């Protein structure tokens, strides 16, 4: 049986293993920054307040943890996907306004070139991940200006994932995977396996992608 204390303790562990505070975890999931604060865990009447299912779902998606991994946190174990540590990494970083420039990615979609700077990141990221500093408000209200997105060009793309799309011509944009066709041939290219709808400035509109579009998974948002 899961207790009120268990689920809040698991969320605190998840935040710590991602190098975040409870407020930072909530912001990363696109929630109000006070959603997971200790002061919100008991109602004014003294009754336990539980996190909502939508808040939990958005948090798992934003941090890249599976339900199985979160279940291990509930039982007092570390997330097996992190090895129980908030790793330190040096990531390549570029500002969002620079992403429309050419020469930032190689033919496989990995970051390359002299435009990238190095950034010290105290959190979880695979060794292909890169960071994007949001230097404009074009991603609001989903992601706030001044924040930083951690993006993996090699992570598996799943339904409900938030993704950053890079096209050969034009500005990048943010979307959410609304459908994934699991009955398609395993050799099918990614753009034929997913349906993506826009977020922020393209909210609700279906985004048509082709084989020249890079689809990179947003694994975390940091302030």
Coordinates of N, CA and C in Angstrom, one line a residue, residues 52-161:
X52 N -1.7 15.1 -8.0 CA -2.7 14.7 -9.0 C -2.0 13.8 -10.0
X53 N -2.9 12.9 -10.6 CA -2.3 12.0 -11.7 C -1.7 12.7 -12.9
X54 N -2.4 13.9 -13.2 CA -1.8 14.6 -14.4 C -0.4 15.2 -14.0
X55 N -0.3 15.7 -12.8 CA 1.0 16.3 -12.3 C 2.0 15.2 -12.3
X56 N 1.7 14.0 -11.9 CA 2.7 12.9 -11.9 C 3.0 12.5 -13.3
X57 N 2.1 12.4 -14.2 CA 2.3 12.0 -15.5 C 3.3 13.0 -16.2
X58 N 3.0 14.3 -16.0 CA 3.8 15.3 -16.6 C 5.3 15.3 -16.1
X59 N 5.4 14.9 -14.8 CA 6.7 14.9 -14.1 C 7.5 13.7 -14.6
X60 N 6.9 12.6 -14.8 CA 7.6 11.4 -15.3 C 8.0 11.6 -16.7
X61 N 7.2 12.3 -17.5 CA 7.5 12.6 -18.9 C 8.7 13.6 -19.0
X62 N 8.7 14.6 -18.1 CA 9.7 15.7 -18.2 C 11.0 15.1 -17.7
X63 N 11.0 14.2 -16.8 CA 12.3 13.7 -16.2 C 12.8 12.5 -16.9
X64 N 12.0 11.9 -17.8 CA 12.4 10.7 -18.6 C 12.4 9.4 -17.8
X65 N 11.7 9.4 -16.6 CA 11.7 8.2 -15.8 C 10.5 7.3 -16.2
X66 N 10.7 6.0 -16.2 CA 9.6 5.1 -16.5 C 8.7 5.0 -15.2
X67 N 7.5 4.4 -15.4 CA 6.7 4.2 -14.3 C 7.3 3.1 -13.4
X68 N 8.0 2.2 -14.0 CA 8.7 1.2 -13.2 C 9.8 1.8 -12.3
X69 N 10.5 2.8 -12.9 CA 11.6 3.5 -12.2 C 11.0 4.3 -11.0
X70 N 9.8 4.9 -11.3 CA 9.2 5.7 -10.2 C 8.7 4.7 -9.1
X71 N 8.2 3.5 -9.5 CA 7.8 2.6 -8.5 C 8.9 2.2 -7.6
X72 N 10.1 2.1 -8.1 CA 11.3 1.7 -7.3 C 11.5 2.9 -6.3
X73 N 11.4 4.1 -6.7 CA 11.5 5.2 -5.8 C 10.5 5.1 -4.7
X74 N 9.3 4.7 -5.0 CA 8.2 4.6 -4.0 C 8.6 3.5 -3.0
X75 N 9.3 2.5 -3.4 CA 9.6 1.4 -2.5 C 10.9 1.7 -1.8
X76 N 11.5 2.9 -2.0 CA 12.7 3.3 -1.3 C 14.0 3.0 -2.0
X77 N 14.0 2.6 -3.2 CA 15.2 2.3 -4.0 C 15.4 3.5 -4.9
X78 N 16.6 3.6 -5.5 CA 17.0 4.6 -6.4 C 16.4 4.3 -7.8
X79 N 16.3 5.3 -8.6 CA 15.9 5.1 -10.0 C 16.9 4.3 -10.7
X80 N 16.6 3.1 -11.3 CA 17.6 2.3 -11.9 C 18.2 3.0 -13.2
X81 N 17.4 4.0 -13.7 CA 17.9 4.6 -15.0 C 18.9 5.7 -14.7
X82 N 19.1 6.0 -13.4 CA 20.2 7.0 -13.0 C 21.3 6.4 -12.3
X83 N 21.1 5.2 -11.8 CA 22.2 4.6 -11.0 C 22.2 5.2 -9.6
X84 N 21.1 6.0 -9.2 CA 21.0 6.5 -7.9 C 21.9 7.8 -7.7
X85 N 22.3 8.4 -8.8 CA 23.2 9.6 -8.6 C 22.8 10.7 -9.5
X86 N 23.0 11.9 -9.1 CA 22.8 13.1 -10.0 C 24.2 13.4 -10.6
X87 N 24.4 12.9 -11.8 CA 25.7 12.9 -12.4 C 26.0 14.3 -12.9
X88 N 27.3 14.6 -12.9 CA 27.8 15.9 -13.4 C 28.2 15.7 -14.9
X89 N 27.8 16.6 -15.7 CA 28.2 16.4 -17.2 C 28.5 17.8 -17.7
X90 N 29.4 17.7 -18.8 CA 29.7 18.9 -19.6 C 28.9 18.8 -20.9
X91 N 27.9 19.6 -21.0 CA 27.1 19.6 -22.2 C 27.4 20.7 -23.2
X92 N 27.2 20.5 -24.4 CA 27.2 21.5 -25.4 C 26.0 22.4 -25.3
X93 N 26.1 23.7 -25.3 CA 24.9 24.5 -25.2 C 24.9 25.6 -26.3
X94 N 23.7 26.0 -26.7 CA 23.6 27.1 -27.7 C 22.3 27.8 -27.3
X95 N 22.1 29.0 -27.7 CA 20.9 29.7 -27.5 C 19.8 29.3 -28.5
X96 N 18.6 29.4 -28.1 CA 17.5 29.0 -29.0 C 17.5 29.9 -30.3
X97 N 17.8 31.1 -30.2 CA 17.8 32.0 -31.4 C 18.9 31.6 -32.4
X98 N 19.9 30.8 -32.0 CA 20.9 30.3 -32.9 C 20.6 29.0 -33.6
X99 N 19.5 28.4 -33.2 CA 19.2 27.0 -33.7 C 18.8 27.1 -35.2
X100 N 18.4 28.2 -35.7 CA 18.0 28.3 -37.1 C 19.3 28.3 -38.0
X101 N 20.4 28.5 -37.4 CA 21.7 28.6 -38.2 C 22.1 27.2 -38.7
X102 N 22.8 27.2 -39.8 CA 23.3 25.9 -40.3 C 24.6 25.5 -39.7
X103 N 24.9 24.2 -39.8 CA 26.2 23.7 -39.3 C 26.2 23.4 -37.8
X104 N 25.1 23.3 -37.2 CA 25.0 23.0 -35.8 C 25.0 21.5 -35.5
X105 N 24.6 20.7 -36.5 CA 24.4 19.2 -36.4 C 25.0 18.5 -37.5
X106 N 25.6 17.3 -37.2 CA 26.1 16.5 -38.3 C 25.0 15.8 -39.0
X107 N 25.4 14.9 -40.0 CA 24.4 14.2 -40.8 C 23.6 13.2 -40.0
X108 N 24.1 12.8 -38.8 CA 23.3 11.9 -37.9 C 22.5 12.6 -36.9
X109 N 22.5 14.0 -36.9 CA 21.7 14.7 -35.9 C 22.4 15.1 -34.6
X110 N 23.7 14.8 -34.5 CA 24.4 15.1 -33.3 C 25.1 16.5 -33.4
X111 N 25.2 17.2 -32.2 CA 25.7 18.5 -32.3 C 27.2 18.6 -32.7
X112 N 27.5 19.5 -33.5 CA 28.9 19.7 -33.9 C 29.1 21.2 -34.3
X113 N 30.4 21.5 -34.5 CA 30.7 22.9 -34.9 C 31.2 23.8 -33.8
X114 N 31.6 25.0 -34.2 CA 32.3 25.9 -33.3 C 31.3 26.8 -32.5
X115 N 30.0 26.8 -32.9 CA 29.0 27.7 -32.3 C 28.6 27.2 -30.9
X116 N 28.9 26.0 -30.6 CA 28.5 25.5 -29.3 C 29.5 25.9 -28.2
X117 N 28.9 26.2 -27.0 CA 29.8 26.4 -25.8 C 29.6 25.3 -24.9
X118 N 30.5 25.2 -23.9 CA 30.4 24.1 -22.9 C 29.7 24.6 -21.7
X119 N 28.9 23.8 -21.1 CA 28.1 24.1 -19.9 C 28.1 23.0 -18.9
X120 N 28.4 23.4 -17.6 CA 28.4 22.5 -16.5 C 27.0 22.2 -16.1
X121 N 26.6 20.9 -16.2 CA 25.3 20.5 -15.8 C 25.3 19.5 -14.7
X122 N 24.7 19.8 -13.6 CA 24.7 18.8 -12.5 C 23.3 18.1 -12.5
X123 N 23.3 17.1 -13.3 CA 22.1 16.3 -13.5 C 22.3 15.1 -14.4
X124 N 21.2 14.5 -14.8 CA 21.3 13.3 -15.6 C 21.1 13.7 -17.1
X125 N 22.0 13.2 -17.9 CA 22.0 13.4 -19.3 C 22.8 12.3 -20.0
X126 N 22.3 11.8 -21.1 CA 23.2 10.8 -21.9 C 24.3 11.6 -22.6
X127 N 25.3 10.8 -23.0 CA 26.5 11.5 -23.5 C 26.3 12.2 -24.9
X128 N 25.1 12.0 -25.5 CA 24.9 12.7 -26.8 C 24.0 14.0 -26.5
X129 N 23.5 14.2 -25.3 CA 22.6 15.3 -25.0 C 23.3 16.6 -25.2
X130 N 22.5 17.6 -25.5 CA 22.9 19.0 -25.6 C 21.9 19.9 -24.9
X131 N 22.2 21.1 -24.7 CA 21.4 22.1 -23.9 C 21.0 23.3 -24.8
X132 N 19.8 23.8 -24.6 CA 19.4 25.0 -25.4 C 18.9 26.0 -24.4
X133 N 19.5 27.2 -24.4 CA 19.1 28.3 -23.5 C 18.0 29.1 -24.2
X134 N 16.9 29.2 -23.5 CA 15.7 29.9 -24.1 C 15.9 31.4 -23.9
X135 N 16.4 32.1 -24.9 CA 16.7 33.5 -24.9 C 15.6 34.4 -25.4
X136 N 14.4 33.8 -25.7 CA 13.2 34.5 -26.1 C 12.0 33.9 -25.5
X137 N 10.9 34.5 -25.7 CA 9.6 34.0 -25.1 C 8.8 33.2 -26.0
X138 N 9.4 32.7 -27.1 CA 8.7 32.0 -28.2 C 8.2 30.7 -27.7
X139 N 8.7 30.1 -26.6 CA 8.3 28.8 -26.2 C 7.3 28.9 -25.0
X140 N 7.0 30.1 -24.6 CA 6.0 30.2 -23.5 C 4.6 30.0 -24.0
X141 N 3.7 29.5 -23.2 CA 3.8 29.3 -21.7 C 4.3 27.9 -21.4
X142 N 4.8 27.1 -22.4 CA 5.2 25.7 -22.1 C 6.6 25.8 -21.3
X143 N 7.5 26.5 -21.9 CA 8.8 26.7 -21.3 C 9.1 28.2 -21.2
X144 N 9.6 28.6 -20.0 CA 9.8 30.0 -19.7 C 11.1 30.6 -20.3
X145 N 11.1 31.8 -20.7 CA 12.3 32.5 -21.1 C 13.3 32.6 -20.0
X146 N 14.5 32.3 -20.3 CA 15.6 32.3 -19.3 C 15.9 30.8 -18.8
X147 N 15.0 29.9 -19.2 CA 15.3 28.5 -18.8 C 16.2 27.8 -19.8
X148 N 16.5 26.6 -19.5 CA 17.4 25.7 -20.3 C 16.7 24.4 -20.5
X149 N 16.7 23.9 -21.8 CA 16.2 22.6 -22.1 C 17.3 21.6 -22.3
X150 N 17.2 20.4 -21.7 CA 18.1 19.4 -22.0 C 17.5 18.5 -23.0
X151 N 18.2 18.2 -24.1 CA 17.7 17.5 -25.2 C 18.6 16.4 -25.7
X152 N 17.9 15.2 -25.9 CA 18.7 14.1 -26.4 C 18.3 13.8 -27.8
X153 N 19.3 13.8 -28.7 CA 19.1 13.4 -30.1 C 19.0 11.9 -30.3
X154 N 19.3 11.1 -29.3 CA 19.3 9.6 -29.5 C 18.3 8.9 -28.6
X155 N 17.6 9.6 -27.7 CA 16.6 8.9 -26.9 C 15.4 8.5 -27.7
X156 N 14.9 7.4 -27.3 CA 13.7 6.8 -27.9 C 12.5 7.8 -27.9
X157 N 11.8 8.0 -28.9 CA 10.6 8.9 -29.0 C 9.4 8.1 -28.7
X158 N 8.7 8.5 -27.6 CA 7.5 7.8 -27.2 C 6.2 8.7 -27.3
X159 N 5.1 8.1 -27.2 CA 3.9 8.9 -27.2 C 3.9 9.8 -26.0
X160 N 3.4 11.1 -26.1 CA 3.3 12.1 -25.1 C 4.6 12.8 -24.8
X161 N 5.7 12.3 -25.5 CA 7.0 13.0 -25.3 C 6.9 14.4 -25.9

